[in-house]
Coordinates of C-alpha atoms and ligand atoms in Angstrom, one line a residue:
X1 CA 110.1 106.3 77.2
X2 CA 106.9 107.0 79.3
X3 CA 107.5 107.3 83.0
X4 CA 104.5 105.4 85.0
X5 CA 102.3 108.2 86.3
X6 CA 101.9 108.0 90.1
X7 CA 98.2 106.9 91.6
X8 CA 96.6 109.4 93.7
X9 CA 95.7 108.1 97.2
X10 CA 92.3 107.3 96.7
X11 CA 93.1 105.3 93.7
X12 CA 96.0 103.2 95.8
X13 CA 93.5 102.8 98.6
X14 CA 91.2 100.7 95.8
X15 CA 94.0 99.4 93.9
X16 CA 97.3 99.3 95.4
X17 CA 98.6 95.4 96.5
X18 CA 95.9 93.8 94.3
X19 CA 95.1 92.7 90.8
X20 CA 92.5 90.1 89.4
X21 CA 92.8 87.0 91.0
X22 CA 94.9 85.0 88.1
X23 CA 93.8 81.4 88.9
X24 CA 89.9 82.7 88.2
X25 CA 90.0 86.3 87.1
X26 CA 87.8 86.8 90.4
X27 CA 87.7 91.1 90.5
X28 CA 88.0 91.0 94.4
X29 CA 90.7 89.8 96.3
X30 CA 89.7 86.0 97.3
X31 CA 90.4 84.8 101.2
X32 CA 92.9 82.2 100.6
X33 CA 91.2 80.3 103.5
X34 CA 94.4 78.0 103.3
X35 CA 97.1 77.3 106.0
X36 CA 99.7 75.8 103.6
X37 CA 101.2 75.7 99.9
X38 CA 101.3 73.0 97.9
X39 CA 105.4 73.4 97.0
X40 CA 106.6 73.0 92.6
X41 CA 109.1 70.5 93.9
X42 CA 112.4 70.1 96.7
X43 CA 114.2 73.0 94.6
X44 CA 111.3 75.2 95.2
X45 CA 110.6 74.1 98.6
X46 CA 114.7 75.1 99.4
X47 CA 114.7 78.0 97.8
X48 CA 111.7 79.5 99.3
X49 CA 113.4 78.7 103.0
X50 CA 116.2 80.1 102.3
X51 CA 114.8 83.6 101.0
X52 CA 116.1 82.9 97.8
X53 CA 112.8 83.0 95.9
X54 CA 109.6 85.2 97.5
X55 CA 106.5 82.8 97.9
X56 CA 103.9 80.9 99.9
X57 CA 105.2 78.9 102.8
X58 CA 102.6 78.4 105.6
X59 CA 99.9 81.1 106.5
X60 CA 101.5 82.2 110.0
X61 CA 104.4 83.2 107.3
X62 CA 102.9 85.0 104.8
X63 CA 99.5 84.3 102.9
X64 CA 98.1 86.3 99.8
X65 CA 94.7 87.7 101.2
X66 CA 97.4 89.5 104.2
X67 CA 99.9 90.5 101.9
X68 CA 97.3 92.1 99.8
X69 CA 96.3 94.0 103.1
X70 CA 100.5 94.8 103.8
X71 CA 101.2 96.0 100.2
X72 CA 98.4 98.7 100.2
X73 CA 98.9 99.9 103.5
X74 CA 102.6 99.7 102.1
X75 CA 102.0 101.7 99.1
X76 CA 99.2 104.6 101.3
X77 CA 102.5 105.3 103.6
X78 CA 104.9 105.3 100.9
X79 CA 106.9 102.3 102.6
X80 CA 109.0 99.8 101.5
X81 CA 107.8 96.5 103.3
X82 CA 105.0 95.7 105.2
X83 CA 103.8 92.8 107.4
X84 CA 100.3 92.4 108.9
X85 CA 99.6 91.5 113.0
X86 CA 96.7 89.8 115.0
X87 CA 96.2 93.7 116.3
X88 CA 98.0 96.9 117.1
X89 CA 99.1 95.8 120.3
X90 CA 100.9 92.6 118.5
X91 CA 102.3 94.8 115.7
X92 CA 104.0 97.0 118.4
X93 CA 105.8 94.3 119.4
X94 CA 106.9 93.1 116.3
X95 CA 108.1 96.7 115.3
X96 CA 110.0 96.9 117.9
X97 CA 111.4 92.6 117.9
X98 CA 114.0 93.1 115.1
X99 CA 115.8 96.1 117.2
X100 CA 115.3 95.3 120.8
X101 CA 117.7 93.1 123.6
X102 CA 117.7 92.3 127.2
X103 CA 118.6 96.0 129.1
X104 CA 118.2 97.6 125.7
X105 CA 115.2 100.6 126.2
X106 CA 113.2 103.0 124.1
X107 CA 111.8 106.3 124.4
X108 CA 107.8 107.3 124.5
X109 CA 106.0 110.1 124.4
X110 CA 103.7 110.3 127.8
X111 CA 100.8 111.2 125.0
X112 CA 99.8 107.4 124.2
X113 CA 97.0 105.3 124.2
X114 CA 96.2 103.9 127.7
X115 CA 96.9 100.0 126.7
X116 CA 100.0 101.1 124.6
X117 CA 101.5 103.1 128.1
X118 CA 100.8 100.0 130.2
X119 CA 102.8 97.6 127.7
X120 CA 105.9 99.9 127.7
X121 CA 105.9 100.7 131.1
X122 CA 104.8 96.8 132.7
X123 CA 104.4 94.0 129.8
X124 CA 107.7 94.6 127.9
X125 CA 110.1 94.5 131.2
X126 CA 109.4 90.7 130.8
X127 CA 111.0 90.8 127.8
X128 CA 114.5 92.8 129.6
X129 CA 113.1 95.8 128.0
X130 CA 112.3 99.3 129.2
X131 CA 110.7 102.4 128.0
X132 CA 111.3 105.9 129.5
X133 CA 108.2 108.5 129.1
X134 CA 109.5 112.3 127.7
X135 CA 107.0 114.9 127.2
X136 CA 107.7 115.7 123.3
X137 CA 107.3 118.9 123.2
X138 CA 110.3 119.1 125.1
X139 CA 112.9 118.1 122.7
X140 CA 116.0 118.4 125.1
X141 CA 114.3 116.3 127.1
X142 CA 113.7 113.9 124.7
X143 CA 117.7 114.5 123.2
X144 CA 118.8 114.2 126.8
X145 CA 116.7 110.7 128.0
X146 CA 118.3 108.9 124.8
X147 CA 121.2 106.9 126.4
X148 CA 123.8 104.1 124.7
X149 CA 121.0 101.5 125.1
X150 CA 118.5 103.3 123.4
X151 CA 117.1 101.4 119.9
X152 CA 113.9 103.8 119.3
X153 CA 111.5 106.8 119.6
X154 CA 107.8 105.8 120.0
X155 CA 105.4 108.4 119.2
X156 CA 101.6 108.6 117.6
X157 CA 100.8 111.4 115.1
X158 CA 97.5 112.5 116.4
X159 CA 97.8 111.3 120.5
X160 CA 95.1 109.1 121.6
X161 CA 93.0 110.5 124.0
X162 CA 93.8 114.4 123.6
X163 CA 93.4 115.9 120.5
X164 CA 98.0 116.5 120.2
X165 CA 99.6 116.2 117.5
X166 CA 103.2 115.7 117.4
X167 CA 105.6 117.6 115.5
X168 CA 107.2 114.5 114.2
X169 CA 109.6 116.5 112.1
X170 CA 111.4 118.1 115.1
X171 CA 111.4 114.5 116.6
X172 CA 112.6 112.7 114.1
X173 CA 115.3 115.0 113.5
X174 CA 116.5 114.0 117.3
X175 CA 116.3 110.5 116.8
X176 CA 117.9 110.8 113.4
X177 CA 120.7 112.3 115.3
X178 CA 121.2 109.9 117.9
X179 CA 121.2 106.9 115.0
X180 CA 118.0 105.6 116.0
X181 CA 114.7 104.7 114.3
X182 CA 111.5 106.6 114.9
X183 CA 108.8 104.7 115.2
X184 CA 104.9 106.6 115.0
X185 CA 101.5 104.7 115.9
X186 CA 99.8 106.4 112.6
X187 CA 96.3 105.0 113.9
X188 CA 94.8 108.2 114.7
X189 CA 95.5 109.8 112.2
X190 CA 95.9 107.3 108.9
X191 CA 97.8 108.0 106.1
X192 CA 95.0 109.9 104.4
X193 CA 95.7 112.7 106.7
X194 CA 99.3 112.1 108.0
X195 CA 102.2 110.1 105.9
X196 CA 105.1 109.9 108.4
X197 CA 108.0 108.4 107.0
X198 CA 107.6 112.0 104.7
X199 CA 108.4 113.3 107.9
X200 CA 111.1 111.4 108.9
X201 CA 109.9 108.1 110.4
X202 CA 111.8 105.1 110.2
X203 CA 108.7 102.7 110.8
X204 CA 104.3 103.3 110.8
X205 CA 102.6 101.4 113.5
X206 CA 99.0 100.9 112.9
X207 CA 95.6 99.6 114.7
X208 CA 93.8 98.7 112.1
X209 CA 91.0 98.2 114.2
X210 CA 90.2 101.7 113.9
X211 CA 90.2 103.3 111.0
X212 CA 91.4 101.2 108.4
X213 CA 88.7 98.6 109.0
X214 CA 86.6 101.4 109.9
X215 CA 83.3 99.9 111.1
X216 CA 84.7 98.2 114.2
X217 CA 84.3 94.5 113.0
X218 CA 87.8 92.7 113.5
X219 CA 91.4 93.7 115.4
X220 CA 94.5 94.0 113.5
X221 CA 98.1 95.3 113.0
X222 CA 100.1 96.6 110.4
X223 CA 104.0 97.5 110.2
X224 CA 105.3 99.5 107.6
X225 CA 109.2 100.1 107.1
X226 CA 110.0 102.9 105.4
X227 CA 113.2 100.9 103.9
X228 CA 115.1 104.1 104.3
X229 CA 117.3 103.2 108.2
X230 CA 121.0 101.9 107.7
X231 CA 121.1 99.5 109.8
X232 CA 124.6 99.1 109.0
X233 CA 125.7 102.1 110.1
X234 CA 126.3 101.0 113.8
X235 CA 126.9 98.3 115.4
X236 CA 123.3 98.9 117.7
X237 CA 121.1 96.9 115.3
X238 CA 123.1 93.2 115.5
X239 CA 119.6 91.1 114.6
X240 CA 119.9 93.0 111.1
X241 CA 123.6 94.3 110.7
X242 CA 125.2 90.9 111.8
X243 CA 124.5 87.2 111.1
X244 CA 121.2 86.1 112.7
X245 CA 121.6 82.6 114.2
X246 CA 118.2 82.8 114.7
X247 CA 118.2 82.3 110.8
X248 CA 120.8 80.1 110.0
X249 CA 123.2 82.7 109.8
X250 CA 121.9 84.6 107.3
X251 CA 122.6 88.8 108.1
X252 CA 119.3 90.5 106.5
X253 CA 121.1 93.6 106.5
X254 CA 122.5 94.6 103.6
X255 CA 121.8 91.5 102.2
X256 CA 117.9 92.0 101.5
X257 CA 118.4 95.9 101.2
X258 CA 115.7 98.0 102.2
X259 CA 113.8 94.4 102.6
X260 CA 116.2 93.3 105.3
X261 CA 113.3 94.6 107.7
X262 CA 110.5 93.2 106.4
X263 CA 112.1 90.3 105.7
X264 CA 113.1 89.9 109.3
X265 CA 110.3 90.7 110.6
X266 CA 108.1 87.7 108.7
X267 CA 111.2 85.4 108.9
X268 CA 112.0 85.6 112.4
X269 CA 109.5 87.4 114.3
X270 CA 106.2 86.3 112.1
X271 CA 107.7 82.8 112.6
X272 CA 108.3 82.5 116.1
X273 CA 106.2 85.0 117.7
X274 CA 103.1 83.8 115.6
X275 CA 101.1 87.1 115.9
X276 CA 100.2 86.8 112.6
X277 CA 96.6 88.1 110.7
X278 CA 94.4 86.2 109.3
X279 CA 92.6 86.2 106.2
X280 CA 89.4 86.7 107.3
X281 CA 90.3 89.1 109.0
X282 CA 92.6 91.4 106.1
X283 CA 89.7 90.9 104.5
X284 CA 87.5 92.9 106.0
X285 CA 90.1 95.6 106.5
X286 CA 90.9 95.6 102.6
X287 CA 87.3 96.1 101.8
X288 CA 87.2 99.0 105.2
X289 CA 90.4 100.8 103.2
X290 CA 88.6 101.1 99.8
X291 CA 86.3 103.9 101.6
X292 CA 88.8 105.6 104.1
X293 CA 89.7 108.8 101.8
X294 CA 85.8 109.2 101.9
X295 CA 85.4 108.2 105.6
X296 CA 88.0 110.4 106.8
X297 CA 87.1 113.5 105.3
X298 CA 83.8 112.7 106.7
X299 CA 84.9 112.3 110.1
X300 CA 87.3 115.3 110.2
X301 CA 84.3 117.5 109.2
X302 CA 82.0 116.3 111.6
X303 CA 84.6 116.2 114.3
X304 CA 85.6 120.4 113.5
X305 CA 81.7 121.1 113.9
X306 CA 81.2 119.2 116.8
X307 CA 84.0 120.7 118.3
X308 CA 83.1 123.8 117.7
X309 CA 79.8 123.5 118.8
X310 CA 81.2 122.0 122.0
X311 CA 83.7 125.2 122.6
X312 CA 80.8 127.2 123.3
X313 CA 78.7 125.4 125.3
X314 CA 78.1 127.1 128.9
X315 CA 79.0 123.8 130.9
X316 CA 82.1 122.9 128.7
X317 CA 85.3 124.1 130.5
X318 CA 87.7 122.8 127.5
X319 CA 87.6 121.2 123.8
X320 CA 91.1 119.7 123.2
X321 CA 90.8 119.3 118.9
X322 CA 93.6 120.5 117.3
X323 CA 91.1 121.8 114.5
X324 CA 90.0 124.4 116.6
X325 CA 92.4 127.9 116.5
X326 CA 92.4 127.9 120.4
X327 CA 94.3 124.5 120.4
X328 CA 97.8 125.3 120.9
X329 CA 99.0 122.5 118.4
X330 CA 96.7 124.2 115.6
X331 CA 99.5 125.4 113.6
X332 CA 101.0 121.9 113.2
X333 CA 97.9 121.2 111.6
X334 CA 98.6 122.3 108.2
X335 CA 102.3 120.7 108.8
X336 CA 101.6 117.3 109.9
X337 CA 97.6 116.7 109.0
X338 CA 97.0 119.0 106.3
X339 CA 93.9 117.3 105.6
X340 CA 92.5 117.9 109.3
X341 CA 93.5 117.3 112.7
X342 CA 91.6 114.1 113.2
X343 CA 88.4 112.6 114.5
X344 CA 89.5 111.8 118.4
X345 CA 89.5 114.6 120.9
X346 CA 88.1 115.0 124.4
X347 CA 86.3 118.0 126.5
X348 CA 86.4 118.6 130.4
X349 CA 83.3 119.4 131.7
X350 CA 82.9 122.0 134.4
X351 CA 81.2 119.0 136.3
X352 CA 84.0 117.0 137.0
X353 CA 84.2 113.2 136.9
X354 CA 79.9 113.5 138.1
X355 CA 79.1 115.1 135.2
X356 CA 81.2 113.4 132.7
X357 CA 79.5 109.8 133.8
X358 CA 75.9 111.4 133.9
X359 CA 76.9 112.9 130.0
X360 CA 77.9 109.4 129.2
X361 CA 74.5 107.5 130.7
X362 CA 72.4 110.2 129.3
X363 CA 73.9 110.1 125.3
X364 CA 71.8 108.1 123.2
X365 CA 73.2 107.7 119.4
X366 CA 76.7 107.7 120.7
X367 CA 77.6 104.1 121.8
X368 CA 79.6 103.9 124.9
X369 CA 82.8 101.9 124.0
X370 CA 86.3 101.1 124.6
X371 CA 87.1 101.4 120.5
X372 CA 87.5 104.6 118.5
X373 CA 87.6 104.9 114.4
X374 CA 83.9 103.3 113.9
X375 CA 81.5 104.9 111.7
X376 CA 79.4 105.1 114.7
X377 CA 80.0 107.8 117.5
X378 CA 81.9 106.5 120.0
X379 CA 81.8 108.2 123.5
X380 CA 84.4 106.8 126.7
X381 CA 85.3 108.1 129.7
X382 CA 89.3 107.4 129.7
X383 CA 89.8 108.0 133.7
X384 CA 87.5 104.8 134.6
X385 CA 87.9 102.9 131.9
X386 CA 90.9 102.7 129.1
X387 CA 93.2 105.3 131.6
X388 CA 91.7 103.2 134.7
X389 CA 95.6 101.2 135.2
X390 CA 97.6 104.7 135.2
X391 CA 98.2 106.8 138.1
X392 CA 96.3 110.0 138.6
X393 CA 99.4 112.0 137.1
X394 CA 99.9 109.4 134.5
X395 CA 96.4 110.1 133.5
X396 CA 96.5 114.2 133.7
X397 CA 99.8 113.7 131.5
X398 CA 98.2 111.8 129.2
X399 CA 95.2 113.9 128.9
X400 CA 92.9 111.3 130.2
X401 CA 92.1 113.5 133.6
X402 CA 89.0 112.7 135.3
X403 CA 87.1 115.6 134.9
X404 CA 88.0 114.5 130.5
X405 CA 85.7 112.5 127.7
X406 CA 87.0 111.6 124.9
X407 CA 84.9 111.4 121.8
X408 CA 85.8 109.5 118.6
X409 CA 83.7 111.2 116.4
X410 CA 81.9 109.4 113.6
X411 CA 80.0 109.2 109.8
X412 CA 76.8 109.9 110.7
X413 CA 74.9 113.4 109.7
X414 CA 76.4 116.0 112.4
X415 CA 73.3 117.6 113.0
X416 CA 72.0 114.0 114.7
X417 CA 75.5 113.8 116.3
X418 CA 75.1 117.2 118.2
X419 CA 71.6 116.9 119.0
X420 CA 72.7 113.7 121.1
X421 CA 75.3 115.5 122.8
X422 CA 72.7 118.8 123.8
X423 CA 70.0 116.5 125.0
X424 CA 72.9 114.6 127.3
X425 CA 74.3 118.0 128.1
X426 CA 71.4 119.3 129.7
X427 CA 70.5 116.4 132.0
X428 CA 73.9 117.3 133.3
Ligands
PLP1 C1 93.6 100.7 119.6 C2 95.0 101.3 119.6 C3 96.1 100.5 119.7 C4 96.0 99.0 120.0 O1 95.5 98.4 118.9 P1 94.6 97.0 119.1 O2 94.2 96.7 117.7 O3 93.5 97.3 120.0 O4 95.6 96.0 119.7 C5 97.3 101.1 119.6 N1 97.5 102.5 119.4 C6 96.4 103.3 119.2 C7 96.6 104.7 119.0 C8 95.1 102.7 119.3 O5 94.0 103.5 119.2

């Protein structure tokens, strides 16, 4: 008996979730432009809504083009489900829709993108739910700000704006004791340089706006269960552990296994919350993923030498890159990102906030945008702009001060990249 020989990640990234189209042999994966299935018969039709048998319902369910898209991002984090969003923001709600209640609250890290802070700390108290910011690096803090109401740990890998990366290990080893999932934003980072349910997360979050796509041309979300959580084990998961009347009864969990997740997620919360991908729009993140091992080691080399380059400068005060040894979270590098620490980091200039907007008027080849993870160079200045809603000591906390720019660091030859940045520098 031959054992099936596992596909490296670059191969997956090609392969994984797809095969020739079998109606037409067609070697790409078709946009099934389609909003509904033609069902076999009224058996079929039945069994499909009542999870008995997996298939094609209506497109804010499930269509093929998306689940393409879920099943490689599925197989690159070593998950066991995945469903697709409309955009990061939309598939952080849905990660958290199958575990959250009225009063019930999660914990964040304060190092988060700006528009991910303002949803957990305004937008989701509509919902009756809360989120309480720990510094975590502080990991009694964190222990000690989990309470009886608590249903997650948010985190990201590689912390937009500042260049942190979080020891997700020592993390999810509190939330593992507690009983409770930990949920990382992997966007920063992708799985080509961090895999964290290997670490101990329960559930991936991803923009795939950024990287994935990679050339800044659509917004999406993706949600990856790792399939591994019990939510069985206690009686804080009731959506999944107990019947949902929200689905005539059924209880996804253990029913549907290490499914019950997924299942819920594209059952209940793709059904009625409708922030769902479309396939226009997986398909121009399946054909961004087919280049993101070669991308990303692109981006990771240029981003070290700018960084470096940047260190020395005489008007630079600080380069925050966790690539560089003075970063104190450069030995979690070969830890959490072996591959590199990233292509997202920012520097304070000895300027202050003057200096930073007369660097970002003056750059040339970098383009002056509220996105990261393009090919392009990307240059922002987070304190007026994606930081602007956040107090003064929000945005410090977050590393977004305003003296800080953040670079997202791109494809293009490095030597081009740096000579934009000296000829901004010195009209400073
Ligand atoms: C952009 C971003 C988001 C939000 O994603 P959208 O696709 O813009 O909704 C969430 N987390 C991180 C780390 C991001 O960079």
């Amino acid at each position: 008996m031959t054992t099936e020989r596992p596909l490296a990640f670059d191969t997956l990234a090609i392969h994984a979730g797809t095969a020739p189209d079998p109606a037409t042999g067609a070697r790409q994966v078709p946009i099934y432009q389609t909003t509904a299935y033609v069902f076999r018969d009224a058996d079929h039709a039945a069994k499909l809504f009542n999870l008995q048998e997996v298939g094609y319902i209506y497109s804010r369910l499930t269509n093929p083009t998306v689940s393409a898209l879920a099943n490689r991002v599925c197989a690159l984090e070593g998950g066991a489900g995945a469903i697709c969003c409309s955009s990061g923001h939309a598939a952080q709600i849905m990660a958290l829709f199958p575990l959250m209640g009225p009063g019930r609250n999660i914990i964040a890290s304060t190092r988060l993108y700006g528009g991910t802070v303002t949803q957990f700390s305004q937008t989701i108290k509509r919902f009756g739910w809360s989120a309480k910011f720990v510094d975590f690096d502080d990991l009694a803090a964190l222990e000690a700000a989990i309470d009886g109401d608590t249903r997650a740990v948010f985190c990201e890998t590689i912390a937009n704006p500042g260049g942190y990366i979080t020891d997700l290990d020592a993390v999810a080893a509190v939330a593992d004791r507690a009983g409770i999932p930990l949920i990382v934003d992997n966007t920063t980072a992708t799985p080509y340089l961090c895999r964290p349910i290997e670490h101990g997360a329960t559930l991936v979050v991803h923009s795939a706006t950024k990287y994935l796509t990679g050339n800044g041309t659509v917004t999406g979300g993706v949600v990856v269960d790792s399939g591994k959580f019990d939510w069985s084990a206690s009686d804080k998961f009731p959506s999944l552990s107990q019947p949902e009347p929200a689905y005539h009864g059924l209880t996804f969990h253990p029913t549907l296994g290490a499914m019950a997740y997924t299942f819920h997620s594209i059952a209940i919360g793709l059904r009625d919350l409708g922030m769902t991908m479309n396939p226009q729009g997986a398909h121009y993140t399946l054909m961004g993923i087919e280049t993101l091992g070669l991308r990303m080691q692109r981006h990771v080399e240029n981003a070290g030498k700018v960084a470096e380059w940047l260190e020395k400068h005489p008007k630079v005060k600080a380069v925050t890159y966790a690539g560089l040894p003075s970063s104190p979270y450069a030995d979690r590098v070969p830890r959490i990102t072996p591959k590199g620490a990233g292509a997202l980091f920012t520097f304070q200039l000895k300027g202050g906030y003057d200096a930073c907007v007369k660097l970002i008027d003056s750059l040339k080849l970098f383009s002056h945008v509220a996105n990261l993870g393009d090919t392009r160079s990307l240059v922002i200045h987070s304190a007026s702009t994606t930081h602007r809603q956040l107090t003064e000591e929000q945005q410090i906390k977050a590393g977004a001060a305003p003296d800080v720019v953040r670079l997202s660091i791109g494809i293009e030859d490095v030597s081009d990249i740096i000579a934009d940045l000296e000829q901004a520098l010195a009209q400073v």
